[in-house]
CSV table of C-alpha atoms and ligand atoms in Angstrom, one decimal:
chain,number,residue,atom,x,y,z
X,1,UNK,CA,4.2,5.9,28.0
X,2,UNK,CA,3.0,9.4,26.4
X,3,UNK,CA,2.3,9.4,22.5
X,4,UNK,CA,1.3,12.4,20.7
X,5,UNK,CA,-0.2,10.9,18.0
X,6,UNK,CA,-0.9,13.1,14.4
X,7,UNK,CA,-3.5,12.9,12.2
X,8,UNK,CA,-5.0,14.9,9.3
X,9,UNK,CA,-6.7,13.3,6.7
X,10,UNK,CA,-9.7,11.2,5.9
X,11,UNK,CA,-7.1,7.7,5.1
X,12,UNK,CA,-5.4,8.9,8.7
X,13,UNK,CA,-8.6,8.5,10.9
X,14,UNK,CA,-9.0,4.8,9.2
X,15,UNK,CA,-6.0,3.8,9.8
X,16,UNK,CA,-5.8,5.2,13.5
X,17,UNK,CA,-8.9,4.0,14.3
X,18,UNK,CA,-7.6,0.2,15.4
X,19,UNK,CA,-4.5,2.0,16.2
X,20,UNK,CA,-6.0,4.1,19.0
X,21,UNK,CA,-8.1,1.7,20.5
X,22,UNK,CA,-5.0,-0.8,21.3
X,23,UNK,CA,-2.8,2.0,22.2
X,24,UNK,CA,-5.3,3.7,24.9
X,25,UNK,CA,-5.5,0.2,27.0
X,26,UNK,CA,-1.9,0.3,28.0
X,27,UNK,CA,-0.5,3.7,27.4
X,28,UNK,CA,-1.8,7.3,27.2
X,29,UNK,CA,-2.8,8.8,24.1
X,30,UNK,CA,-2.9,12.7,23.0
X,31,UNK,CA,-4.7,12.8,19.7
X,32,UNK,CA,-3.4,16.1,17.6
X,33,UNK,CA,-6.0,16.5,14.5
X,34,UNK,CA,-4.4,19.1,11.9
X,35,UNK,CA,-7.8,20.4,10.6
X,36,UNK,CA,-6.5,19.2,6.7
X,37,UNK,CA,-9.9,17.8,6.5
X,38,UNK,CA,-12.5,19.3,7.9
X,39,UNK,CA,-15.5,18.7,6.1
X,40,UNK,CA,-18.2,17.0,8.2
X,41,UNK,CA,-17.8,14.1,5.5
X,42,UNK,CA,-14.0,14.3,5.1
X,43,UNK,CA,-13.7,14.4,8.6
X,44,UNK,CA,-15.9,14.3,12.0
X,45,UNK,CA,-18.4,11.1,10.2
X,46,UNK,CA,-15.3,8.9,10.5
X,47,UNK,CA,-14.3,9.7,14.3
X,48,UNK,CA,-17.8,9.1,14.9
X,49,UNK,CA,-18.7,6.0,12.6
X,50,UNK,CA,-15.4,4.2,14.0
X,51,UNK,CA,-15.6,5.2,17.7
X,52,UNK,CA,-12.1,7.2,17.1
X,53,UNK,CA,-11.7,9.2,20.4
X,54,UNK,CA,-12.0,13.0,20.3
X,55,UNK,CA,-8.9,14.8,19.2
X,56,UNK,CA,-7.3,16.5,22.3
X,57,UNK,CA,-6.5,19.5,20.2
X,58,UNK,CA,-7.6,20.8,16.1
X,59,UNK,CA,-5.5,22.8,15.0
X,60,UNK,CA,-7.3,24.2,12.6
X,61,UNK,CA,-4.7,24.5,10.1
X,62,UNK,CA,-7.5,23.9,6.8
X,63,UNK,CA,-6.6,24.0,3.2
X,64,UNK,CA,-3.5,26.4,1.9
X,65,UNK,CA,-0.5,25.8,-0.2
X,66,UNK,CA,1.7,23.0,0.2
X,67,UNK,CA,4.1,25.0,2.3
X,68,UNK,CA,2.1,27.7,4.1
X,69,UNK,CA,0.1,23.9,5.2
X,70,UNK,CA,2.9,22.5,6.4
X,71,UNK,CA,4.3,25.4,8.2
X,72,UNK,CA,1.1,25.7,10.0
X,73,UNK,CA,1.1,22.6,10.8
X,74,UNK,CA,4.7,22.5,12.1
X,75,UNK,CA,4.6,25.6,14.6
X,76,UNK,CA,1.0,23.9,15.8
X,77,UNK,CA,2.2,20.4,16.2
X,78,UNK,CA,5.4,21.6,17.8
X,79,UNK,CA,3.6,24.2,20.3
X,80,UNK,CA,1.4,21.4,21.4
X,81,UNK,CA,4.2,18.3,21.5
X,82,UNK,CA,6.6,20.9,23.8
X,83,UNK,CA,3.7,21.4,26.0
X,84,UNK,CA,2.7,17.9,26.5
X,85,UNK,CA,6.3,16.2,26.3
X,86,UNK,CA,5.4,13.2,25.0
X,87,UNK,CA,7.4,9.7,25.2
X,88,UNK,CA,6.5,9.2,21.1
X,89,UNK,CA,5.5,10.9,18.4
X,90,UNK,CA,2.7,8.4,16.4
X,91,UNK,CA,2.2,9.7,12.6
X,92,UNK,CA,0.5,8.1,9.6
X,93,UNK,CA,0.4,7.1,5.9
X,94,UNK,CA,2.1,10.0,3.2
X,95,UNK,CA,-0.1,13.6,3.9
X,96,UNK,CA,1.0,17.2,4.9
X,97,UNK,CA,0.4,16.2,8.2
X,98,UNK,CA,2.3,13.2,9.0
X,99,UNK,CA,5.8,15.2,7.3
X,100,UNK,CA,4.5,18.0,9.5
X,101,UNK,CA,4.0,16.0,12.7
X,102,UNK,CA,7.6,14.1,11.3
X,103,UNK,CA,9.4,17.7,11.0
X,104,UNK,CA,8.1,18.5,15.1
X,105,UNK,CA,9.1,15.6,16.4
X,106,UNK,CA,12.8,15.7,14.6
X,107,UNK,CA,13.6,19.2,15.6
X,108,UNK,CA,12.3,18.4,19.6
X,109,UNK,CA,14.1,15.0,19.4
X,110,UNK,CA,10.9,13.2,20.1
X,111,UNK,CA,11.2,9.7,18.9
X,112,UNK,CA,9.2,9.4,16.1
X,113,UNK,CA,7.2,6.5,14.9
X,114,UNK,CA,5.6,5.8,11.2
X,115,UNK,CA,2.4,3.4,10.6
X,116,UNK,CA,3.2,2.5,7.0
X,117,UNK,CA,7.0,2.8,6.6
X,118,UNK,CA,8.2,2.0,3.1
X,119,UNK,CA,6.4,2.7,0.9
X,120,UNK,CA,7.5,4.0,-2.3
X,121,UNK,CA,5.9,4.9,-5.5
X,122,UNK,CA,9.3,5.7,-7.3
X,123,UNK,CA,7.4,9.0,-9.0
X,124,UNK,CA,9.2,12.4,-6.5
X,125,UNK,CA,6.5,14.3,-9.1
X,126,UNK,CA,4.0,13.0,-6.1
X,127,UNK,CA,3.8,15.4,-3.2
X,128,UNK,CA,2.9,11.6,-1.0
X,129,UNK,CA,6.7,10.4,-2.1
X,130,UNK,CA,8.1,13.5,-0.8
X,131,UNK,CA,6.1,13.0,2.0
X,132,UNK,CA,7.0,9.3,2.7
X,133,UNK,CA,10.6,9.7,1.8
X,134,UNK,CA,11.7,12.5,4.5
X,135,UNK,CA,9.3,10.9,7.3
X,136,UNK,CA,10.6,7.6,6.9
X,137,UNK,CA,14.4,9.2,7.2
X,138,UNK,CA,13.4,11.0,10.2
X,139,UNK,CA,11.6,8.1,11.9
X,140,UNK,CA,12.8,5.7,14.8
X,141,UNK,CA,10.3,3.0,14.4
X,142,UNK,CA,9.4,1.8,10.8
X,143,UNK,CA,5.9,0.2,10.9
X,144,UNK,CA,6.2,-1.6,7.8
X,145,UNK,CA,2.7,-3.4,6.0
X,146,UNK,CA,4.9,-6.3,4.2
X,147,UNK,CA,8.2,-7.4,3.2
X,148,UNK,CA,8.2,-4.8,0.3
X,149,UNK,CA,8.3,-2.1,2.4
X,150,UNK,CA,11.5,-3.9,4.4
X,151,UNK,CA,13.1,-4.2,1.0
X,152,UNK,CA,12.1,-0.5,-0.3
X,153,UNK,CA,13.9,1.0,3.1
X,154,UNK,CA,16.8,-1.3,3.2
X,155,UNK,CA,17.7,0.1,-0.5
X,156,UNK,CA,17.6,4.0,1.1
X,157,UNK,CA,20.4,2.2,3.8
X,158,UNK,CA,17.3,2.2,6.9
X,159,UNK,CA,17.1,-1.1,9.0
X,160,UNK,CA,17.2,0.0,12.1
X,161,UNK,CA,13.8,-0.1,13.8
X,162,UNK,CA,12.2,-1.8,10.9
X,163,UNK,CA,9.3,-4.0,11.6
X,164,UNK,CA,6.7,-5.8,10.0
X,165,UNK,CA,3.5,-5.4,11.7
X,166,UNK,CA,0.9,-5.9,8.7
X,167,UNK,CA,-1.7,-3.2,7.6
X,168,UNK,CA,-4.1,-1.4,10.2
X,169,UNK,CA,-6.5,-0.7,7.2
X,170,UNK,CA,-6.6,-4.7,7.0
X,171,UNK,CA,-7.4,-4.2,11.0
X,172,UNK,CA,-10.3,-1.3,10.0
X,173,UNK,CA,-12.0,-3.7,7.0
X,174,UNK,CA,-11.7,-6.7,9.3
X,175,UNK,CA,-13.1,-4.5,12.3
X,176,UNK,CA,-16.0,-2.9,10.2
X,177,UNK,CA,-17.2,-5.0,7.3
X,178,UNK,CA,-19.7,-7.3,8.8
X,179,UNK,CA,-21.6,-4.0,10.9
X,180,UNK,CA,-21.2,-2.2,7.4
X,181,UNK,CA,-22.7,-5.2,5.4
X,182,UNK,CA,-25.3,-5.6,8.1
X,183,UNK,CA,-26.4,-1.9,9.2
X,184,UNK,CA,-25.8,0.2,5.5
X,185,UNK,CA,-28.8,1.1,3.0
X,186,UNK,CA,-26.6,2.9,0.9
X,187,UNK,CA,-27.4,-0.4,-2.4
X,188,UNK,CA,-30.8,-0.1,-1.6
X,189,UNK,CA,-30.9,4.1,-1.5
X,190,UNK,CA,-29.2,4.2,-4.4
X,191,UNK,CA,-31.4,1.1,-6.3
X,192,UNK,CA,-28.2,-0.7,-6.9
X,193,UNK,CA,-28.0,-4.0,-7.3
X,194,UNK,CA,-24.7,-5.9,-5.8
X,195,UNK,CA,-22.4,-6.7,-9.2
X,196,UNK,CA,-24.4,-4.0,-11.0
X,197,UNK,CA,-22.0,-1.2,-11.3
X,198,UNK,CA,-18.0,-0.4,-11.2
X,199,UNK,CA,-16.9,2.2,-8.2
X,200,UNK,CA,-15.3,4.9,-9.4
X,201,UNK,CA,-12.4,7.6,-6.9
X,202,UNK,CA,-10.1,10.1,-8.1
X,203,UNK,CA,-8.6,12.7,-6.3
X,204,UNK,CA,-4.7,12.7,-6.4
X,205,UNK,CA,-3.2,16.1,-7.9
X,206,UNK,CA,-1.3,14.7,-10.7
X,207,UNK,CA,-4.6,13.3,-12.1
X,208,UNK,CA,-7.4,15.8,-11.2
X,209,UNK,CA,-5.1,19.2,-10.9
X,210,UNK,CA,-4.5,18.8,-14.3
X,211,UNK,CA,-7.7,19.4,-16.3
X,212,UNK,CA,-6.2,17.3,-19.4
X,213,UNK,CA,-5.4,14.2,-17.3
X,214,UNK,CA,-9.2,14.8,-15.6
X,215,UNK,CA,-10.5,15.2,-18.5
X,216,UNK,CA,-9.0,12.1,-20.1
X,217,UNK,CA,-10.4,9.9,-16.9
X,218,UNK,CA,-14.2,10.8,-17.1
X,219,UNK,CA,-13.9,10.0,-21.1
X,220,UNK,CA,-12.2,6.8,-20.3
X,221,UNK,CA,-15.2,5.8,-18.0
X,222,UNK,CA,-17.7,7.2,-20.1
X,223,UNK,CA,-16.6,5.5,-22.9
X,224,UNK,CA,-16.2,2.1,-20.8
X,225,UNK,CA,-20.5,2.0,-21.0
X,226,UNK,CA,-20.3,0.9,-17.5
X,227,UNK,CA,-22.6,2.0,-14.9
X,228,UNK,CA,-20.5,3.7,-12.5
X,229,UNK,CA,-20.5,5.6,-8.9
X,230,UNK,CA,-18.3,7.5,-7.9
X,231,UNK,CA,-18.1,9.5,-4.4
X,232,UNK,CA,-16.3,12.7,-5.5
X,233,UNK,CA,-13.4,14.2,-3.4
X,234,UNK,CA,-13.8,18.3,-2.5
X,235,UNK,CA,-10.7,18.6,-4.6
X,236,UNK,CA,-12.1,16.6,-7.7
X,237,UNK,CA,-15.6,18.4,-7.3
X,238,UNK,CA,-13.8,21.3,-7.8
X,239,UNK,CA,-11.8,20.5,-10.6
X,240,UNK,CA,-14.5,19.3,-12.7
X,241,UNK,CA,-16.4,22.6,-12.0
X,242,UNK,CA,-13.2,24.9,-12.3
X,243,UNK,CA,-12.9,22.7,-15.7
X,244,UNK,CA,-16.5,22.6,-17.1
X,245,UNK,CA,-16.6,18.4,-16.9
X,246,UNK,CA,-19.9,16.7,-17.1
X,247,UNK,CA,-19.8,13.1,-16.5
X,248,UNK,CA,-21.6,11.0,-19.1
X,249,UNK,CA,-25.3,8.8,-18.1
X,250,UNK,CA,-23.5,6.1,-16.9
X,251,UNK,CA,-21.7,7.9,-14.1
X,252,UNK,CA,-23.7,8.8,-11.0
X,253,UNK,CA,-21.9,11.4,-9.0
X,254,UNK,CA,-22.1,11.2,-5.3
X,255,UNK,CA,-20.5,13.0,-2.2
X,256,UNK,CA,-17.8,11.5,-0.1
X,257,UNK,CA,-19.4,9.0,1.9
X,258,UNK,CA,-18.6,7.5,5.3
X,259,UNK,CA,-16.3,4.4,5.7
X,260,UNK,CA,-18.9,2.0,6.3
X,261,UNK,CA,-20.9,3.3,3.1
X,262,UNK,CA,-17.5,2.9,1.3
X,263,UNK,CA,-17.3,-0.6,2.7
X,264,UNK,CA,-20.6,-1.4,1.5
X,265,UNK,CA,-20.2,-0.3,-2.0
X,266,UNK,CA,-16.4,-2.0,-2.6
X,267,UNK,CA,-17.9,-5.0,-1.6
X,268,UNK,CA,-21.0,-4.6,-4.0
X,269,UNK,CA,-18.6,-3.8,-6.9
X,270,UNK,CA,-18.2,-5.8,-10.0
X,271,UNK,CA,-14.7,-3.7,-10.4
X,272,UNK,CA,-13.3,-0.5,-8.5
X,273,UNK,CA,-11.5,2.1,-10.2
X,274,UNK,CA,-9.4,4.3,-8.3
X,275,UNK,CA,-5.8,6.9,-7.9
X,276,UNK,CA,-6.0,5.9,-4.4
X,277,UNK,CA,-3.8,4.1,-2.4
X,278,UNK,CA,-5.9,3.3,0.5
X,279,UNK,CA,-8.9,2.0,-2.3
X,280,UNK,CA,-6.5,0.0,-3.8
X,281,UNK,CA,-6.0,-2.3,-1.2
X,282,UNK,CA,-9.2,-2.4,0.3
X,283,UNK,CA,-9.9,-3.2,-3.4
X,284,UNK,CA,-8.1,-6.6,-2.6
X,285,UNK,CA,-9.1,-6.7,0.7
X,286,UNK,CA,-12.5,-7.3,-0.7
X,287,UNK,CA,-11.4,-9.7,-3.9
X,288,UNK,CA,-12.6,-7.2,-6.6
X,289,UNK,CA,-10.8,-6.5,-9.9
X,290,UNK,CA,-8.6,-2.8,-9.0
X,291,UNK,CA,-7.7,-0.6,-12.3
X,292,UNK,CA,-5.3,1.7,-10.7
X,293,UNK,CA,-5.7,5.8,-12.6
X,294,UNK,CA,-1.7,5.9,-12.3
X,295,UNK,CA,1.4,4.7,-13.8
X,296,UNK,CA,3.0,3.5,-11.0
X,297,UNK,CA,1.9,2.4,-7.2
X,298,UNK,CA,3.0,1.7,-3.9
X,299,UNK,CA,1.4,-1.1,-3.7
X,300,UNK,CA,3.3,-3.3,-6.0
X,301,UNK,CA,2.3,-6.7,-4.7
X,302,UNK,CA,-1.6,-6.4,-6.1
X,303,UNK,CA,-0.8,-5.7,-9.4
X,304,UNK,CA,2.3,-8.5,-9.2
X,305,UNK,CA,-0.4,-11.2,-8.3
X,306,UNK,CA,-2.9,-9.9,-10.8
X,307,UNK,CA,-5.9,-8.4,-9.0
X,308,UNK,CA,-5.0,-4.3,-9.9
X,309,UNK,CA,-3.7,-3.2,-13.5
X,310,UNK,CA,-2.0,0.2,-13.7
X,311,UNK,CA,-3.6,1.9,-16.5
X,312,UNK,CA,-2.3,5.6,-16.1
X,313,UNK,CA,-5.0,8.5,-17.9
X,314,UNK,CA,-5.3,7.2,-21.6
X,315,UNK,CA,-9.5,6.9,-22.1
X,316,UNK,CA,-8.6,3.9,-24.4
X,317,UNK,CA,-6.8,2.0,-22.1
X,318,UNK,CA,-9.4,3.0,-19.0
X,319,UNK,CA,-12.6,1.9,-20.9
X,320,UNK,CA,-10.5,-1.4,-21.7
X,321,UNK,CA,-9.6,-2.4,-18.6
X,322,UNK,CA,-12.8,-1.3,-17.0
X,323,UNK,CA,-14.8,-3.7,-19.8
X,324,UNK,CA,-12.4,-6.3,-19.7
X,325,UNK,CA,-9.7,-6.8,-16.8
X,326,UNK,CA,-11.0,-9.9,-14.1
X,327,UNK,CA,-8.1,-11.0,-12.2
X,328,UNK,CA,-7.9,-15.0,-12.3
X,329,UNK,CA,-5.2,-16.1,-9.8
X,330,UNK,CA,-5.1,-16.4,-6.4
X,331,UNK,CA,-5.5,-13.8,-3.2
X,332,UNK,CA,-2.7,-14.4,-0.9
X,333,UNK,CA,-2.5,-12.7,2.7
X,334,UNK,CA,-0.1,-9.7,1.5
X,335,UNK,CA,-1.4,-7.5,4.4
X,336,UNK,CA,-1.2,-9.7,7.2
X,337,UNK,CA,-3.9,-10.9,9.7
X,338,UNK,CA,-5.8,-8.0,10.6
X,339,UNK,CA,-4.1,-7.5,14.1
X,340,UNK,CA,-1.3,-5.2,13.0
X,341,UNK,CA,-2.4,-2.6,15.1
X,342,UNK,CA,-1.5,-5.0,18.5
X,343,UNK,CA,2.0,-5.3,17.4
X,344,UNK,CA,2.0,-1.7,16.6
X,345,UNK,CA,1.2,-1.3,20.2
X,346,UNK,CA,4.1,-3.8,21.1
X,347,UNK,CA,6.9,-2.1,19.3
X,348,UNK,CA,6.1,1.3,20.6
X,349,UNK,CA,6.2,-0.1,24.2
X,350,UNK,CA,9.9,-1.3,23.5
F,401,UD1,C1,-4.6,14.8,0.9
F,401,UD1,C2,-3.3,14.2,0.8
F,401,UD1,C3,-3.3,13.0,-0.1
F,401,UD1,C4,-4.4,12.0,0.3
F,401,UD1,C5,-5.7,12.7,0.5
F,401,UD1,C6,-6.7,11.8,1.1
F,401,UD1,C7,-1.4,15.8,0.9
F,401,UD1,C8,-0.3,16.5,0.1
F,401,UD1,N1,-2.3,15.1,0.1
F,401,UD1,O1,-5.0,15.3,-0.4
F,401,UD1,O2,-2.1,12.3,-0.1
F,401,UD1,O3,-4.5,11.0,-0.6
F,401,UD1,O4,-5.6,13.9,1.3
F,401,UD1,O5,-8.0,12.2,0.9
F,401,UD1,O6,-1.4,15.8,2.1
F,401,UD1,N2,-11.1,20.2,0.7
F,401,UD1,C9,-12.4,20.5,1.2
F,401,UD1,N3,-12.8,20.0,2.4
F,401,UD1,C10,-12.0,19.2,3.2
F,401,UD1,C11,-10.7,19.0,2.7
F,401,UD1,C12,-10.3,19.4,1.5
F,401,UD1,O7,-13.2,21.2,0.5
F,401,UD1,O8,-12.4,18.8,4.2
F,401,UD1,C13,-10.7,20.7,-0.6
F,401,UD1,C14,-10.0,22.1,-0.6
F,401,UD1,O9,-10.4,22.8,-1.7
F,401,UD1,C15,-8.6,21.7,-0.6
F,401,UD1,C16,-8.6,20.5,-1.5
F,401,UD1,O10,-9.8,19.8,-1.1
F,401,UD1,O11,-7.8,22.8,-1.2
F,401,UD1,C17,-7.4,19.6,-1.3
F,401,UD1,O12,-7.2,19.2,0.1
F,401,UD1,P1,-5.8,18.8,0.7
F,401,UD1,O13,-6.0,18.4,2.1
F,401,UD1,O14,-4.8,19.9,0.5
F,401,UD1,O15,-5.3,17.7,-0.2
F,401,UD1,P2,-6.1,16.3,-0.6
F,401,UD1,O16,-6.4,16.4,-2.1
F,401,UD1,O17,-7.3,16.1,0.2
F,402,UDP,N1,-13.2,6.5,1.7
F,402,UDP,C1,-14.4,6.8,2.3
F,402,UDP,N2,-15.3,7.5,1.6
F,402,UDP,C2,-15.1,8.0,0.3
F,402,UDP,C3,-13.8,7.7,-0.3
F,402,UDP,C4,-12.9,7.0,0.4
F,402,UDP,O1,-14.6,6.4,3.4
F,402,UDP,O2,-16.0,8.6,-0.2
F,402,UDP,C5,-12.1,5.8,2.4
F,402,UDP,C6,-11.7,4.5,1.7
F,402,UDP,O3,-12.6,3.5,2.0
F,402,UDP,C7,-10.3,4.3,2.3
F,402,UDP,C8,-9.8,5.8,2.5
F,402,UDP,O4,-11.0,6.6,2.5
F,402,UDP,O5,-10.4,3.7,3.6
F,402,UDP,C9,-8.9,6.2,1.4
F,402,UDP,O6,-8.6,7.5,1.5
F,402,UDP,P1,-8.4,8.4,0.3
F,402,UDP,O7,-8.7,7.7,-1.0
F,402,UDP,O8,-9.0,9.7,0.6
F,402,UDP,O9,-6.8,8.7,0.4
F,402,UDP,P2,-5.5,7.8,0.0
F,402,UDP,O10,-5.7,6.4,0.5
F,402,UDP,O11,-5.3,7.9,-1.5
F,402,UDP,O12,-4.4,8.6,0.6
């Protein structure tokens, strides 16, 4: 079997990374990379930190409006998918790329399958729920993490080709943590002491396009008095320059930093604070304390059993939660057994 597999964005190469290598020992793989990320630290460090194979073609395609992205990415994809013919079209998570790489396959009646079916934030304001929504309606094969996901699709009317298969970015922290633990110097570069400061992302539009809601976040953290690091996203950096922010003392400001350096530091942290989804889980992947910068998540099941707290953009409730929220229950298995990326393999071979 041929699969024309999609991929875009930084969350993307993480999650194709066990992905890939299970596919490639039974079936052929031809990796498409959109060129949405293209920094050298947004991009190329994670194919080479995580062995990812080469992509077989970039296309290029770079930053741009949501639609003139997408449509570049859609008369690329397709050029290179009715060249190669593949058996499967393999897309990704909730980007530009993987509706793009859903959109080619649709038109060229290339089954299409979708690693992290399901998911559902509730909030159409998000260009992600788009995103999920019209991929998921166009897919074949619904790669589900959990149950919720089974549930979410079942209420749009979708069971057909639904499967649970657990979460590749379980597969990816389970793959990488001890070499991250054992090989990083990023605690020790930085003089930071494991338990000695929170970890700080933001990048989704609805919180840093807005310079209010931004704005709001970095007084929230300031305010917490917690010594915080935060890797900033290109989008965020900009922001906060476009908008004149200045973090306070107690923030150290970084650049994006590899996966393993982003291991290193989640498992250091007394608490992460993040908008993103991926950081959310890996948040409970690791057993730390996850104050979520959004009013609602895809992720439903961390904050149901207590280890991530929703606390949208108000500095009050930020620097609250950031002083005060420890989770005290259990940490049951919600993302399976790190070896969702073999029965990925299995149902595409079907
Ligand atoms: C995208 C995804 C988002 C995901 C995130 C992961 C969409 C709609 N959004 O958001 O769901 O959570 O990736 O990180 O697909 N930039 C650079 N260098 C890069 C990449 C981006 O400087 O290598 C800057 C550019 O100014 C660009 C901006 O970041 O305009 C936003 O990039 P874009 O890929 O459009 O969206 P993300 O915010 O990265
Ligand atoms: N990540 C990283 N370096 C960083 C920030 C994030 O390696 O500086 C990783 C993080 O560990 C997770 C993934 O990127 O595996 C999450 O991607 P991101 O937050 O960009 O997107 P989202 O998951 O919100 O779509």
């Amino acid at each position: 079997m041929k699969v024309l597999t999609v991929l875009g964005a930084r969350p993307q190469f993480i999650k194709a990374a066990p992905v890939s290598r299970a596919l490639r020992r039974s079936h052929e793989e031809f990796l498409v990379h959109t060129g949405q990320h293209y920094d050298d630290a947004m991009s190329d460090l994670f194919f080479r930190q995580l062995g990812i194979p080469t992509p077989d073609v970039n296309l290029e395609i770079g930053s741009g409006a949501h639609g003139a992205q997408t449509g570049a990415m859609l008369a690329g994809i397709e050029a290179v998918a009715i060249e190669q013919r593949p058996d499967r079209l393999l897309v990704y998570g909730d980007t530009n790329s993987t509706l793009a790489g859903a959109l080619a396959g649709a038109k060229l009646h290339i089954p299409i399958a979708h690693v992290e079916a399901g998911l559902r934030s509730y909030d159409r304001r998000m260009p992600e729920e788009v995103n999920r929504v019209v991929t998921d309606h166009l897919s074949d094969l619904l790669l589900c993490p959990g149950q919720v996901a089974v549930g979410n699709l079942a209420r749009e009317g979708i069971a057909k080709g639904v499967h649970v298969v657990g979460d590749v970015m379980f597969d990816a922290f389970c793959d990488h943590l001890e070499t991250a633990l054992g090989t990083c110097t990023v605690l020790g570069d930085m003089g930071l002491e494991p338990g000695s400061y929170q970890l700080l992302t933001a990048h989704r539009a609805e919180n840093v396009d807005d310079p209010g809601a931004l704005a709001r976040i970095m007084r929230g953290v300031d305010d917490s008095g917690c010594q915080v690091v935060f890797p900033v996203h290109p989008r965020t950096r900009a922001a906060m320059r476009g908008a004149g922010l200045e973090p306070g003392p107690n923030v150290r400001l970084i650049d994006p930093v590899g996966y393993l350096e982003m291991l290193v530091l989640e498992h250091g942290a007394q608490a992460i604070v993040t908008d993103s989804g991926g950081v959310q889980k890996e948040a409970y992947f690791a057993g730390r304390p996850c104050i979520t910068l959004r009013d609602s998540t895809e992720w439903t099941e961390t904050v149901a059993c207590g280890w991530n707290v929703l606390v949208g953009t108000d500095p009050r409730t930020i620097a609250e939660a950031m002083r005060t929220f420890r989770p005290t229950g259990g940490r049951p298995q919600l993302f399976g057994d790190g070896r969702a990326a073999e029965r990925i393999v299995d149902c595409l071979g079907q």
